[in-house]
Amino acid sequence: MANALPKPVQRLINEFARLPGIGPKSAARLTFYLLRVGDEQALELADALRDLVERTRFCSVCFNITEADPCELCSDPNRDDHLLCVVEEPLDVLAIERSRAFHGRYHVLHGAISPVEGVGPEDLRIEELLARVAQNRLQEIILATNPTLEGESTALYLQRRLGDAVPKLTRLARGLPVGGDLEYTDEITLGRALEGRQEL
Amino acid sequence: MYISHLSLTNFRNYGRLELDLSPGATLLYGQNAQGKTNLLEAIYYLATTRSPHAEYDNQLLNWDAAETEEPVVVGRLVAQAQTATETKRLEMRLILERNGRARPNSFRREVLVDRRKMRLMDLLGHLRVVLFLPEDVQLITGSPAERRRYMDITLCQIDTAYCRSLSQYNKVLEQRNALLRQIAEGSGSLEVLPIFTDKLITLGSQIVRRRALFLAGLARETQRVHYESLTNGRETIRLQYLPRLAGNGPPEQESVASGEWLSTEEATPTSIKTQLAEVLRQIQPADIARGVTSVGPHRDDWRFLLNGRALSSYGSRGQQRTAILALKMAEINWMTAVTGEQPILLLDEVMAELDAQRRAALLHTVQSAQQAILTATDPAMFTAEFLANTTSLQVSNGRISYAESTGISGQ
Ligand SMILES: Nc1ncnc2c1ncn2[C@@H]1O[C@H](COP(=O)(O)OP(=O)(O)O)[C@@H](O)[C@H]1O
Ligand SMILES: [Mg+2]
Ligand SMILES: [Zn+2]
């Protein structure tokens, strides 16, 4: 059977289908949607994609995604230079910012150590972190990697590498989810919440 | 504990089944290939999240349903489990999603306890079963992997912490082995290795200690049952843990490898950790060269000794059968003792191959169970007295009906 679709249509379907979470059916649906809604919206999307590629980069200080280098968070004079929070991904920065509970600086590793996926320390922004620590007088580094095997291992590795380059090295406390039910909390989370309990 | 209701949708050859079950003994009878084994499999699957027969979980979906053009096919197993103190509704969903011609279908499972979505592991511990299969005897002669599997499934049913450690251990092992290979190739970091090694040691020693205690308890009970109920005191059976806490060579050749010390006072979590750490350190160069972790609980084994000799090599087929029967009967007593609740017994055509004495012993166990579900092609092999106290159900092509009153009827 001849391919009834014009090449540009098939090309966009293929591109959409390469994205995570989008199957061939959704890819076709999106493509035909763009064909139907008219040129303006489709070109808007194309423009946004071009912008994304051309106007964003990694901040040369914290490696978060940014338009201006250094990024807003790194150049904000009101943030505390003595506190540094290390996270796996840019989205983690966003999550912590939303909490409004942290006013220091960030460092984005871009992943966690996972030999199975071929990710070693050299694939993460670890040397850059060590250089930053050597140049700045930090009081505390918060290792906010995920509580997964990979995140924990990365934190342990960083602990080894950082040695006593910084007076205080901390890890996020692991506790109960707010609004959670004690009865339905698994024993590991509950056990850790007990370990990390605080005096009133 | 017992199951009061079982409902199956698109599971094996059951398109749709609603089945009330009562405490006591239930006999499922019918010709071959009608669904007797499948029903026991369903109950076992809800208890353990594992199938004793299927290689892949998606094989459990009814194939007629799976082969339709529907974009999503759902298989469902639901049991009402009654314990002394509560009723739980346990549900497992088998979900097949078709992703079009270009991509492979995806398959996943979902667990709901009392209609709340939970992790797969949270299904464990609500329903406890002991399964008897004719092929159980292969446990003695088969591979160490089968014996580890038996240990793990049995322990996981009563100890969720063990199950969690085991699953974490397997993840750490996978990461560590990948790292060993990368180090051998020159790309891996030697500085990362101790991190995974430490985790392996911590989790590994917990697993070893738990297995040692489990096997010691099970060994005592197996020995008692074997001696008192099955062999009239003529033979002594021993169950021996063979942990892989030493270097190479099959355990048979390592006379000192017995793990019995691990269940004694001498074995503290620290002493096991120290031993595992030491041997991992010694073999690290060899492990790097081969790209695998060659010691640890993932290489454990256990065996039976009959009158001091390995049952796998020196025992007759009959002696091996008797040992397995003793093990399974002991498992029931052990589970009852540690949980305070009787497990559900599932027996798949195991009576036929037993001699009179062993059959009598097993029937006695069945009759004293809170709930036991047996299968047989021919109910005539049971005594009238047994059948009078048993609910008989006929299985025919994925349907279950109460026995007609042809002399084999239940109540
Ligand atoms: N996924 C499946 N979908 C539909 N039928 C199945 C599936 N798996 C096995 N069967 C059928 O189930 C029957 C075997 O049932 P089983 O419970 O083993 O029989 P028995 O009553 O002899 O114990 C066979 O007819 C087999 O074809
Ligand atoms: Mg069968
Ligand atoms: Zn920055």
XYZ file of C-alpha atoms and ligand atoms in Angstrom:
640
model
C 0.000 0.000 0.000
C 1.319 3.434 -0.927
C 1.830 5.861 1.915
C -1.180 8.129 1.596
C 0.269 10.771 3.892
C 2.331 13.679 2.543
C 5.903 13.553 3.812
C 5.678 16.633 6.090
C 2.661 15.143 7.878
C 4.378 11.823 8.401
C 7.485 13.626 9.596
C 5.646 15.520 12.324
C 3.798 12.373 13.416
C 7.149 10.626 13.754
C 8.593 13.499 15.764
C 5.653 13.563 18.177
C 5.807 9.798 18.582
C 9.424 10.081 19.758
C 8.318 12.089 22.777
C 7.853 10.277 26.071
C 4.259 9.318 26.852
C 3.035 9.850 23.294
C 2.095 6.844 21.195
C 1.605 6.758 17.432
C -2.124 7.334 17.798
C -1.757 10.460 19.907
C 1.010 11.634 17.584
C -1.323 11.416 14.602
C -4.103 13.095 16.561
C -1.861 16.032 17.511
C -0.606 16.414 13.961
C -4.067 16.525 12.428
C -5.196 18.887 15.136
C -2.427 21.308 14.155
C -3.387 20.996 10.498
C -6.948 21.895 11.364
C -6.529 24.769 13.847
C -4.916 26.977 11.279
C -1.502 28.383 10.558
C -1.278 30.801 13.416
C -1.389 28.338 16.268
C 0.860 25.879 14.490
C 3.498 28.523 13.808
C 3.185 29.700 17.399
C 4.219 26.214 18.459
C 7.096 26.134 16.009
C 8.244 29.481 17.333
C 8.072 28.299 20.918
C 10.204 25.296 20.065
C 12.784 27.457 18.324
C 12.838 29.818 21.295
C 13.319 26.944 23.655
C 16.358 25.762 21.795
C 17.886 29.124 20.949
C 17.189 31.124 24.070
C 17.726 28.692 26.915
C 20.925 27.260 28.211
C 22.387 25.873 31.405
C 23.340 28.447 33.997
C 27.131 28.386 34.217
C 26.934 28.558 38.028
C 24.131 26.228 39.121
C 23.357 24.395 35.834
C 19.673 25.073 36.079
C 17.927 25.878 32.798
C 17.919 29.605 32.179
C 17.571 32.370 29.670
C 20.078 34.737 31.233
C 23.408 33.509 32.467
C 23.863 33.452 35.403
C 20.257 32.587 36.160
C 17.870 34.661 38.233
C 18.366 32.498 41.285
C 22.135 32.794 41.098
C 22.116 36.555 40.558
C 19.449 37.419 43.126
C 21.314 39.475 45.786
C 18.714 38.652 48.421
C 19.492 34.953 48.578
C 21.757 33.406 51.175
C 25.204 32.584 49.737
C 26.077 30.329 52.637
C 23.427 27.733 51.882
C 23.521 25.397 48.899
C 20.880 22.901 47.913
C 21.922 20.065 45.561
C 19.171 18.506 43.447
C 18.918 15.969 40.637
C 16.769 17.855 38.119
C 15.640 21.402 37.234
C 12.091 20.437 38.202
C 13.321 19.747 41.723
C 14.419 23.393 41.983
C 10.924 24.416 41.068
C 9.433 22.098 43.688
C 11.657 23.460 46.439
C 11.018 27.043 45.354
C 7.295 26.425 45.622
C 7.773 25.441 49.259
C 9.158 28.951 49.957
C 11.114 27.377 52.785
C 14.566 27.728 51.262
C 16.406 30.953 50.453
C 19.881 29.758 49.559
C 21.412 28.804 46.199
C 21.037 25.687 44.087
C 23.144 23.211 42.212
C 21.567 20.918 39.619
C 23.337 17.590 39.010
C 21.265 16.529 36.009
C 20.685 12.987 37.148
C 21.758 10.456 39.740
C 24.353 7.714 39.755
C 22.932 4.596 38.113
C 25.372 2.108 36.565
C 22.460 0.165 35.052
C 21.558 3.202 32.980
C 25.195 3.950 32.332
C 25.246 7.060 34.519
C 28.412 7.524 36.546
C 29.650 10.506 38.617
C 31.468 11.879 35.565
C 28.121 12.251 33.787
C 26.798 14.551 36.514
C 27.748 18.118 37.396
C 29.807 16.925 40.340
C 33.233 18.368 39.496
C 31.499 21.716 38.990
C 29.920 21.345 42.419
C 33.279 20.607 44.038
C 34.810 23.647 42.325
C 31.957 25.803 43.568
C 32.392 24.546 47.099
C 36.127 25.243 46.975
C 35.559 28.818 45.827
C 32.767 29.823 48.173
C 32.593 29.905 51.902
C 29.541 27.734 52.479
C 28.023 26.950 55.838
C 25.737 24.156 54.781
C 25.041 21.912 51.817
C 21.662 20.211 51.647
C 21.751 17.007 49.609
C 18.215 16.971 48.227
C 18.549 14.025 45.850
C 15.583 11.642 45.665
C 15.002 8.987 48.359
C 15.566 6.224 45.769
C 18.497 3.814 45.621
C 20.107 6.008 42.946
C 19.454 9.269 44.787
C 20.699 7.852 48.086
C 23.820 6.465 46.431
C 24.523 9.814 44.816
C 24.183 11.540 48.187
C 26.578 9.040 49.757
C 29.037 9.557 46.938
C 28.839 13.334 47.339
C 29.369 12.932 51.059
C 32.597 11.024 50.344
C 33.786 13.556 47.823
C 32.909 16.610 49.882
C 34.634 15.276 52.979
C 34.864 18.214 55.364
C 34.977 20.870 52.707
C 31.823 22.256 54.252
C 30.968 22.638 57.960
C 27.531 21.119 57.690
C 26.192 18.479 55.305
C 22.518 17.599 55.545
C 19.958 15.414 53.860
C 16.246 16.213 53.531
C 14.235 14.675 56.368
C 11.979 11.833 55.348
C 8.644 11.998 57.002
C 4.946 11.560 56.657
C 3.086 13.119 53.781
C 0.907 15.996 54.916
C -2.717 14.918 54.924
C -1.547 11.309 55.005
C -3.033 8.640 57.155
C -0.807 6.905 59.723
C -2.668 3.664 59.191
C -1.897 3.592 55.488
C 1.725 4.688 55.724
C 4.186 1.950 54.873
C 6.526 0.870 57.642
C 9.671 2.235 56.012
C 8.296 5.760 55.754
C 6.880 5.485 59.244
C 10.164 4.115 60.594
C 12.098 6.988 59.060
C 9.597 9.521 60.294
C 10.113 8.108 63.781
C 13.902 8.291 63.437
C 13.638 11.887 62.318
C 11.132 12.893 65.003
C 11.492 16.311 66.603
C 11.022 17.659 70.062
C 8.039 19.930 70.541
C -8.241 -17.471 57.706
C -10.436 -18.324 54.779
C -11.821 -16.933 51.546
C -15.561 -16.427 51.535
C -15.883 -15.272 47.966
C -13.742 -15.385 44.878
C -14.478 -13.562 41.690
C -12.503 -13.907 38.470
C -12.749 -12.002 35.211
C -10.717 -12.949 32.155
C -8.384 -15.080 34.220
C -7.068 -18.137 32.324
C -10.087 -20.109 31.090
C -12.491 -18.281 33.398
C -14.310 -15.566 31.465
C -16.397 -14.689 34.466
C -16.673 -16.519 37.782
C -18.463 -15.691 41.022
C -17.805 -18.351 43.614
C -18.855 -18.515 47.247
C -16.509 -20.575 49.348
C -16.979 -21.874 52.836
C -14.534 -22.784 55.573
C -13.532 -26.430 55.758
C -12.625 -28.666 52.847
C -13.732 -28.028 49.283
C -13.112 -30.544 46.540
C -12.892 -29.354 42.947
C -13.312 -32.269 40.623
C -13.652 -32.646 36.898
C -11.856 -33.943 33.864
C -8.499 -32.695 32.727
C -8.051 -29.208 31.314
C -11.258 -27.808 32.827
C -9.800 -25.169 35.149
C -9.123 -26.853 38.487
C -5.462 -25.909 38.579
C -6.287 -22.439 37.257
C -8.568 -21.791 40.218
C -5.896 -22.729 42.743
C -3.452 -20.617 40.780
C -5.779 -17.605 41.107
C -5.881 -17.910 44.897
C -2.139 -18.456 45.114
C -1.592 -15.438 42.903
C -3.667 -13.199 45.153
C -1.689 -14.408 48.149
C 1.802 -14.114 46.692
C 1.540 -11.947 43.524
C 3.324 -14.799 41.770
C 2.152 -17.629 39.593
C 3.490 -21.120 40.228
C 2.910 -21.995 36.565
C 3.137 -18.992 34.266
C 6.464 -17.738 33.047
C 5.048 -14.273 32.389
C 2.137 -12.651 34.154
C 0.414 -11.688 30.898
C -0.128 -15.382 30.184
C -2.730 -15.325 32.946
C -5.105 -13.135 30.954
C -7.843 -15.064 29.220
C -6.540 -15.423 25.710
C -9.885 -14.960 24.005
C -10.222 -11.602 25.733
C -6.579 -10.734 25.054
C -6.961 -11.397 21.348
C -9.877 -9.069 20.767
C -9.403 -5.653 19.161
C -10.261 -3.820 22.383
C -7.621 -1.178 23.168
C -7.611 -2.175 26.847
C -8.236 -5.630 28.302
C -8.565 -6.080 32.043
C -8.333 -9.317 33.977
C -9.477 -9.183 37.561
C -9.050 -11.399 40.595
C -10.964 -10.487 43.734
C -11.124 -12.348 47.024
C -12.904 -11.636 50.267
C -10.430 -12.762 52.895
C -11.708 -13.399 56.402
C -9.350 -13.478 59.320
C -10.162 -13.775 63.003
C -10.343 -10.020 63.289
C -11.228 -8.551 59.914
C -12.513 -8.887 56.380
C -10.385 -7.630 53.537
C -11.244 -7.246 49.893
C -8.191 -8.080 47.841
C -8.035 -7.241 44.187
C -5.434 -7.746 41.510
C -5.903 -6.300 38.035
C -4.057 -7.498 34.980
C -4.118 -4.750 32.387
C -3.156 -5.155 28.771
C -2.978 -2.040 26.630
C -2.611 -2.124 22.910
C -0.437 0.646 21.522
C -1.115 0.248 17.873
C 0.675 -1.751 15.252
C 4.039 -0.040 15.514
C 4.604 -0.547 19.223
C 4.516 -3.531 21.526
C 1.522 -3.911 23.827
C 2.056 -2.912 27.404
C 1.075 -4.986 30.388
C 0.832 -3.903 33.996
C -0.697 -4.985 37.268
C -2.624 -3.037 39.846
C -3.390 -3.960 43.414
C -6.313 -2.731 45.481
C -6.868 -3.525 49.119
C -10.353 -2.609 50.269
C -10.719 -0.728 46.984
C -7.717 1.485 47.684
C -4.877 1.399 45.180
C -1.700 0.097 46.773
C 1.727 -1.043 45.744
C 2.048 -4.622 44.557
C 3.891 -5.528 47.710
C 1.035 -4.339 49.898
C -1.022 -7.288 48.761
C 1.274 -9.630 50.661
C 0.366 -10.752 54.133
C -3.410 -10.501 53.794
C -3.913 -13.967 52.435
C -1.576 -16.774 53.377
C -1.541 -20.065 51.546
C 0.396 -23.309 51.454
C 0.384 -24.919 48.047
C 0.876 -28.639 47.394
C 1.781 -29.647 43.849
C 2.799 -33.032 42.439
C 5.954 -31.405 41.069
C 7.003 -30.111 44.513
C 9.453 -32.973 44.737
C 11.551 -31.162 42.139
C 12.439 -28.766 44.895
C 14.871 -31.406 46.123
C 16.531 -32.216 42.826
C 16.040 -28.934 41.010
C 18.223 -25.845 40.884
C 19.170 -23.677 43.879
C 17.119 -20.880 42.262
C 13.956 -22.940 42.805
C 14.811 -23.511 46.441
C 15.504 -19.800 46.974
C 12.210 -19.003 45.306
C 10.393 -21.327 47.681
C 12.089 -19.713 50.678
C 11.360 -16.200 49.473
C 7.711 -16.726 48.597
C 7.041 -18.469 51.886
C 8.823 -15.823 53.941
C 7.314 -12.920 52.032
C 3.847 -14.107 52.960
C 4.526 -13.496 56.620
C 7.221 -10.848 56.641
C 6.781 -7.735 54.511
C 10.002 -6.236 55.850
C 11.855 -9.249 54.465
C 10.125 -8.840 51.152
C 11.108 -5.197 50.978
C 14.739 -5.929 51.877
C 14.809 -8.613 49.220
C 13.478 -6.358 46.511
C 15.915 -3.598 47.480
C 18.740 -6.106 47.610
C 17.971 -7.207 44.064
C 18.064 -3.612 42.862
C 21.388 -2.975 44.580
C 22.773 -6.207 43.154
C 21.758 -5.217 39.651
C 23.433 -1.810 40.022
C 26.538 -3.330 41.552
C 26.910 -5.943 38.819
C 26.516 -3.296 36.121
C 29.193 -1.247 37.867
C 31.553 -4.249 38.151
C 31.269 -4.785 34.399
C 31.951 -1.114 33.741
C 34.990 -1.179 36.021
C 36.309 -4.209 34.140
C 35.885 -2.287 30.887
C 37.658 0.708 32.350
C 34.664 3.055 32.388
C 33.249 2.421 35.876
C 34.216 4.310 39.001
C 35.980 2.387 41.779
C 34.933 5.159 44.090
C 31.259 4.356 43.610
C 31.695 0.634 44.236
C 31.931 0.818 48.055
C 28.594 2.620 48.159
C 26.758 -0.231 46.491
C 28.862 -2.779 48.364
C 27.878 -1.282 51.727
C 24.209 -1.379 50.836
C 24.577 -4.933 49.595
C 26.154 -5.949 52.900
C 23.514 -4.269 55.054
C 20.571 -5.711 53.141
C 22.284 -9.031 52.459
C 23.012 -9.711 56.103
C 19.397 -8.975 57.046
C 18.216 -11.449 54.433
C 20.687 -14.129 55.485
C 19.765 -13.799 59.135
C 16.051 -13.967 58.370
C 16.462 -17.019 56.152
C 18.578 -18.760 58.738
C 15.961 -18.278 61.439
C 13.195 -19.294 59.065
C 14.914 -22.495 57.985
C 15.878 -23.383 61.546
C 12.256 -23.096 62.640
C 10.989 -24.954 59.618
C 13.673 -27.626 60.044
C 12.589 -28.453 63.586
C 8.961 -28.753 62.575
C 9.772 -30.737 59.422
C 11.799 -33.164 61.460
C 8.988 -33.616 63.957
C 6.290 -34.173 61.330
C 8.521 -36.509 59.351
C 9.414 -38.550 62.378
C 6.060 -38.671 64.102
C 3.496 -38.716 61.327
C 5.187 -40.022 58.230
C 7.923 -42.540 59.002
C 7.045 -43.898 62.431
C 10.351 -42.758 63.782
C 12.418 -44.811 61.385
C 14.213 -41.977 59.653
C 15.628 -38.617 60.614
C 15.459 -35.741 58.254
C 17.422 -32.534 58.527
C 17.048 -29.293 56.666
C 20.253 -27.421 56.226
C 20.826 -23.835 55.192
C 23.735 -23.331 52.796
C 24.370 -19.594 52.707
C 26.837 -18.314 50.162
C 29.068 -16.465 52.542
C 32.303 -18.006 51.356
C 34.285 -18.082 48.125
C 33.836 -20.358 45.162
C 32.913 -23.975 44.649
C 29.493 -25.591 44.862
C 28.154 -25.851 48.415
C 28.290 -29.658 48.270
C 32.069 -29.473 48.325
C 32.269 -27.061 51.193
C 31.865 -29.082 54.325
C 32.165 -25.966 56.441
C 29.604 -23.980 54.487
C 26.609 -25.044 56.557
C 24.728 -22.052 57.771
C 23.347 -23.551 60.937
C 25.461 -21.225 63.069
C 23.529 -18.352 61.544
C 20.440 -19.129 63.561
C 22.347 -19.348 66.843
C 23.248 -16.659 69.345
C 26.655 -16.445 67.765
C 25.159 -14.870 64.656
C 24.394 -11.263 65.427
C 23.548 -8.885 62.620
C 27.047 -7.481 63.096
C 28.852 -10.809 62.857
C 27.041 -11.725 59.631
C 27.771 -8.297 58.225
C 31.430 -8.652 59.093
C 31.671 -12.020 57.395
C 29.892 -10.868 54.249
C 32.020 -7.721 54.105
C 35.210 -9.721 54.509
C 34.444 -12.232 51.776
C 33.268 -9.504 49.390
C 36.538 -7.702 49.986
C 38.585 -10.846 49.312
C 36.850 -11.709 46.064
C 36.485 -8.171 44.759
C 39.244 -8.493 42.126
C 37.749 -11.753 40.856
C 34.264 -10.238 40.860
C 35.465 -7.260 38.867
C 37.129 -9.576 36.349
C 33.920 -11.565 35.905
C 31.519 -8.676 36.230
C 29.290 -10.381 38.801
C 28.881 -10.487 42.552
C 29.639 -14.106 43.329
C 28.707 -14.295 47.012
C 25.657 -13.215 48.936
C 22.102 -14.381 49.491
C 21.318 -14.356 45.768
C 23.492 -17.469 45.608
C 22.146 -19.209 48.735
C 20.891 -22.751 48.830
C 19.465 -25.253 51.293
C 19.117 -29.018 51.307
C 17.675 -32.022 53.039
C 19.835 -34.573 54.790
C 18.268 -37.970 55.361
C 20.038 -39.927 58.064
C 22.978 -37.611 57.494
C 23.209 -37.906 53.701
C 22.105 -35.536 50.952
C 18.574 -36.536 50.020
C 18.989 -35.245 46.482
C 21.786 -37.703 45.734
C 21.007 -40.677 47.967
C 17.271 -40.614 48.594
C 14.771 -42.776 46.754
C 11.894 -41.110 44.960
C 9.580 -42.239 47.772
C 11.859 -40.800 50.442
C 12.023 -37.527 48.535
C 8.226 -37.391 48.323
C 7.901 -38.008 52.025
C 10.415 -35.275 52.814
C 8.530 -32.741 50.699
C 5.267 -33.717 52.313
C 6.860 -33.224 55.721
C 8.176 -29.831 54.636
C 4.791 -28.645 53.423
C 2.960 -29.910 56.484
C 5.581 -28.224 58.635
C 5.086 -25.014 56.669
C 1.435 -24.985 57.713
C 2.303 -25.418 61.389
C 5.079 -22.869 61.184
C 2.845 -20.271 59.538
C 0.108 -20.880 62.060
C 2.583 -20.510 64.910
C 4.141 -17.257 63.710
C 0.953 -15.531 62.567
C -1.597 -16.998 64.968
C -3.788 -17.749 61.982
C -4.107 -20.914 59.886
C -3.078 -20.566 56.249
C -5.364 -21.733 53.453
C -4.304 -25.058 51.972
C -4.306 -25.552 48.228
C -3.717 -29.129 47.064
C -3.510 -29.898 43.369
C -3.948 -33.600 42.654
C -1.475 -34.655 45.277
C -3.422 -37.492 46.889
C -3.143 -39.936 44.025
C 0.557 -40.445 44.291
C 0.728 -40.978 48.046
C 0.640 -44.342 49.782
C -1.998 -45.083 52.384
C -0.135 -43.861 55.438
C 0.951 -40.575 53.918
C -2.448 -40.001 52.385
C -4.058 -40.512 55.774
C -1.623 -38.066 57.364
C -2.320 -35.430 54.712
C -6.080 -35.933 54.889
C -5.899 -35.454 58.609
C -4.122 -32.140 58.010
C -6.706 -31.138 55.423
C -9.552 -31.892 57.771
C -8.112 -29.878 60.586
C -7.446 -26.847 58.357
C -9.656 -23.812 58.546
C -9.955 -23.912 54.779
C -8.532 -26.368 52.278
C -9.208 -26.551 48.563
C -8.316 -29.800 46.806
C -8.522 -30.903 43.227
C -8.976 -34.379 41.782
C -10.133 -35.854 38.502
C -11.994 -38.608 40.288
C -13.767 -38.014 43.600
C -14.050 -41.776 44.061
C -10.538 -41.858 45.440
C -11.786 -40.208 48.606
C -13.641 -42.056 51.331
C -17.358 -41.516 51.731
C -16.669 -40.204 55.201
C -14.312 -37.562 53.835
C -16.730 -36.563 51.108
C -19.569 -36.249 53.577
C -17.675 -33.457 55.291
C -16.545 -31.789 52.113
C -18.141 -29.359 49.690
C -17.806 -30.876 46.248
C -17.777 -28.621 43.219
C -17.629 -29.726 39.646
C -15.338 -27.836 37.293
C -16.201 -27.964 33.658
C -14.771 -25.727 30.973
C -14.263 -22.664 33.147
C -17.555 -23.054 35.013
C -18.182 -24.317 38.488
C -21.328 -26.003 39.675
C -22.428 -27.698 42.854
C -22.202 -31.431 42.600
C -25.425 -33.168 41.629
C -26.609 -35.473 44.394
C -25.036 -38.568 42.972
C -23.685 -39.864 46.220
C -20.759 -37.487 46.222
C -22.734 -34.459 47.244
C -21.518 -32.140 49.989
C -23.777 -31.139 52.846
N -4.627 -17.675 29.359
C -5.566 -18.610 29.109
N -6.738 -18.277 28.530
C -7.679 -19.220 28.288
N -7.532 -20.511 28.578
C -6.385 -20.899 29.167
C -5.353 -19.981 29.465
N -4.334 -20.651 30.057
C -4.724 -21.943 30.102
N -5.960 -22.101 29.579
C -6.728 -23.338 29.444
O -7.028 -23.817 30.725
C -7.103 -25.227 30.661
C -6.241 -25.866 31.728
O -6.844 -25.646 32.916
P -6.285 -26.355 34.220
O -6.800 -25.578 35.352
O -4.815 -26.550 34.142
O -7.003 -27.756 34.065
P -7.232 -28.870 35.142
O -8.704 -28.866 35.386
O -6.787 -30.114 34.447
O -6.429 -28.567 36.341
C -6.603 -25.662 29.317
O -7.707 -26.032 28.545
C -5.941 -24.452 28.771
O -6.061 -24.415 27.399
Mg -4.696 -29.586 36.910
Zn 22.129 29.540 38.283
